[in-house]
Short mmCIF file of N, CA and C in Angstrom, two decimals:
data_model
loop_
_atom_site.label_atom_id
_atom_site.label_comp_id
_atom_site.label_asym_id
_atom_site.label_seq_id
_atom_site.Cartn_x
_atom_site.Cartn_y
_atom_site.Cartn_z
N MET A 1 -44.08 31.56 -5.06
CA MET A 1 -44.02 31.35 -3.64
C MET A 1 -45.20 30.51 -3.19
N ARG A 2 -46.37 30.79 -3.74
CA ARG A 2 -47.57 30.05 -3.32
C ARG A 2 -47.44 28.57 -3.63
N SER A 3 -46.94 28.24 -4.81
CA SER A 3 -46.81 26.82 -5.17
C SER A 3 -45.76 26.14 -4.30
N LEU A 4 -44.67 26.84 -3.98
CA LEU A 4 -43.64 26.26 -3.11
C LEU A 4 -44.19 26.01 -1.71
N LEU A 5 -44.96 26.96 -1.21
CA LEU A 5 -45.57 26.79 0.11
C LEU A 5 -46.57 25.64 0.09
N ARG A 6 -47.41 25.60 -0.94
CA ARG A 6 -48.42 24.55 -1.05
C ARG A 6 -47.78 23.16 -1.12
N ASP A 7 -46.64 23.05 -1.83
CA ASP A 7 -45.97 21.77 -2.01
C ASP A 7 -45.00 21.42 -0.89
N GLY A 8 -44.94 22.26 0.16
CA GLY A 8 -44.10 21.97 1.31
C GLY A 8 -42.62 22.18 1.06
N LEU A 9 -42.26 23.06 0.13
CA LEU A 9 -40.86 23.26 -0.24
C LEU A 9 -40.23 24.50 0.38
N LEU A 10 -40.97 25.22 1.21
CA LEU A 10 -40.41 26.38 1.91
C LEU A 10 -40.21 26.04 3.38
N ASP A 11 -39.03 26.37 3.89
CA ASP A 11 -38.74 26.14 5.31
C ASP A 11 -39.10 27.35 6.16
N GLU A 12 -38.92 28.55 5.60
CA GLU A 12 -39.19 29.77 6.34
C GLU A 12 -39.89 30.80 5.45
N LEU A 13 -40.66 31.64 6.10
CA LEU A 13 -41.28 32.80 5.44
C LEU A 13 -40.79 34.04 6.15
N HIS A 14 -40.26 34.99 5.41
CA HIS A 14 -39.83 36.27 5.96
C HIS A 14 -40.83 37.31 5.45
N LEU A 15 -41.62 37.85 6.36
CA LEU A 15 -42.69 38.77 5.99
C LEU A 15 -42.41 40.17 6.51
N THR A 16 -42.73 41.16 5.70
CA THR A 16 -42.69 42.55 6.11
C THR A 16 -44.13 43.02 6.14
N ILE A 17 -44.60 43.43 7.30
CA ILE A 17 -45.99 43.80 7.49
C ILE A 17 -46.06 45.30 7.74
N HIS A 18 -46.74 46.02 6.83
CA HIS A 18 -46.86 47.47 6.93
C HIS A 18 -48.22 47.83 7.54
N PRO A 19 -48.26 48.79 8.46
CA PRO A 19 -49.51 49.14 9.12
C PRO A 19 -50.38 50.07 8.26
N VAL A 20 -50.77 49.57 7.10
CA VAL A 20 -51.59 50.34 6.17
C VAL A 20 -52.72 49.44 5.69
N VAL A 21 -53.93 49.97 5.68
CA VAL A 21 -55.07 49.20 5.19
C VAL A 21 -55.34 49.64 3.75
N VAL A 22 -55.33 48.66 2.84
CA VAL A 22 -55.61 48.94 1.44
C VAL A 22 -56.75 48.05 0.99
N GLY A 23 -57.41 48.45 -0.04
CA GLY A 23 -58.58 47.70 -0.49
C GLY A 23 -58.29 46.71 -1.59
N GLY A 24 -57.07 46.62 -2.06
CA GLY A 24 -56.80 45.71 -3.17
C GLY A 24 -55.41 45.10 -3.05
N GLY A 25 -55.07 44.34 -4.05
CA GLY A 25 -53.76 43.69 -4.08
C GLY A 25 -53.90 42.18 -4.08
N LYS A 26 -52.76 41.51 -4.21
CA LYS A 26 -52.75 40.06 -4.21
C LYS A 26 -52.75 39.52 -2.79
N ARG A 27 -53.48 38.45 -2.60
CA ARG A 27 -53.50 37.79 -1.30
C ARG A 27 -52.27 36.88 -1.19
N LEU A 28 -51.65 36.87 -0.04
CA LEU A 28 -50.50 35.99 0.18
C LEU A 28 -50.97 34.54 0.27
N PHE A 29 -52.05 34.31 1.00
CA PHE A 29 -52.59 32.97 1.14
C PHE A 29 -53.95 32.93 0.47
N GLU A 30 -54.04 32.16 -0.60
CA GLU A 30 -55.29 32.05 -1.36
C GLU A 30 -56.27 31.13 -0.64
N ASP A 31 -57.54 31.29 -0.99
CA ASP A 31 -58.54 30.33 -0.53
C ASP A 31 -58.20 28.98 -1.12
N GLY A 32 -58.36 27.93 -0.36
CA GLY A 32 -58.06 26.59 -0.86
C GLY A 32 -56.62 26.16 -0.65
N THR A 33 -55.81 27.03 0.00
CA THR A 33 -54.42 26.65 0.28
C THR A 33 -54.37 25.56 1.33
N GLY A 34 -55.38 25.52 2.16
CA GLY A 34 -55.40 24.52 3.22
C GLY A 34 -54.74 25.07 4.47
N HIS A 35 -54.71 24.26 5.49
CA HIS A 35 -54.13 24.66 6.77
C HIS A 35 -52.63 24.38 6.74
N ILE A 36 -51.82 25.41 6.95
CA ILE A 36 -50.37 25.26 6.99
C ILE A 36 -49.91 25.78 8.35
N PRO A 37 -49.62 24.89 9.30
CA PRO A 37 -49.21 25.34 10.63
C PRO A 37 -47.84 26.00 10.59
N LEU A 38 -47.76 27.21 11.15
CA LEU A 38 -46.51 27.97 11.20
C LEU A 38 -46.20 28.35 12.63
N THR A 39 -44.91 28.55 12.90
CA THR A 39 -44.44 29.00 14.21
C THR A 39 -43.63 30.27 14.01
N LEU A 40 -43.89 31.28 14.83
CA LEU A 40 -43.12 32.51 14.77
C LEU A 40 -41.72 32.24 15.31
N LEU A 41 -40.71 32.43 14.46
CA LEU A 41 -39.32 32.19 14.85
C LEU A 41 -38.65 33.45 15.36
N ALA A 42 -38.99 34.60 14.76
CA ALA A 42 -38.41 35.87 15.16
C ALA A 42 -39.32 36.99 14.71
N GLY A 43 -39.28 38.08 15.43
CA GLY A 43 -40.07 39.23 15.06
C GLY A 43 -39.43 40.50 15.57
N ARG A 44 -39.59 41.56 14.78
CA ARG A 44 -39.01 42.84 15.16
C ARG A 44 -39.94 43.95 14.67
N THR A 45 -40.21 44.92 15.50
CA THR A 45 -41.05 46.06 15.14
C THR A 45 -40.18 47.31 15.07
N LEU A 46 -40.28 48.02 13.96
CA LEU A 46 -39.54 49.27 13.80
C LEU A 46 -40.34 50.43 14.36
N THR A 47 -39.71 51.56 14.55
CA THR A 47 -40.40 52.74 15.10
C THR A 47 -41.51 53.23 14.17
N THR A 48 -41.45 52.88 12.89
CA THR A 48 -42.48 53.27 11.93
C THR A 48 -43.71 52.39 12.03
N GLY A 49 -43.64 51.30 12.80
CA GLY A 49 -44.75 50.38 12.92
C GLY A 49 -44.63 49.17 12.02
N ILE A 50 -43.64 49.18 11.12
CA ILE A 50 -43.42 48.02 10.25
C ILE A 50 -42.93 46.85 11.09
N VAL A 51 -43.46 45.67 10.81
CA VAL A 51 -43.08 44.46 11.54
C VAL A 51 -42.36 43.51 10.58
N TYR A 52 -41.18 43.08 10.97
CA TYR A 52 -40.46 42.03 10.25
C TYR A 52 -40.69 40.73 11.03
N ALA A 53 -41.25 39.73 10.38
CA ALA A 53 -41.55 38.47 11.06
C ALA A 53 -41.00 37.31 10.24
N THR A 54 -40.43 36.35 10.95
CA THR A 54 -39.93 35.14 10.33
C THR A 54 -40.72 33.97 10.90
N TYR A 55 -41.35 33.23 10.00
CA TYR A 55 -42.15 32.05 10.38
C TYR A 55 -41.52 30.80 9.80
N GLY A 56 -41.61 29.71 10.55
CA GLY A 56 -41.17 28.41 10.08
C GLY A 56 -42.31 27.42 10.22
N ARG A 57 -42.17 26.31 9.56
CA ARG A 57 -43.20 25.27 9.68
C ARG A 57 -43.22 24.74 11.09
N ALA A 58 -44.43 24.54 11.61
CA ALA A 58 -44.59 24.04 12.98
C ALA A 58 -44.25 22.56 13.05
#
């Protein structure tokens, strides 16, 4: 996914964001990825606090 995003080959990102703070794991956007302008296309929050967000290139 990172290489596709870096090379401009992704039109949309569908993210599931959980309201939990953890100290480890893989970063979605690495240092050195550069600036990638995105626009929020849609978003929905569930009663559990989970957020479904769809982003497209700006």
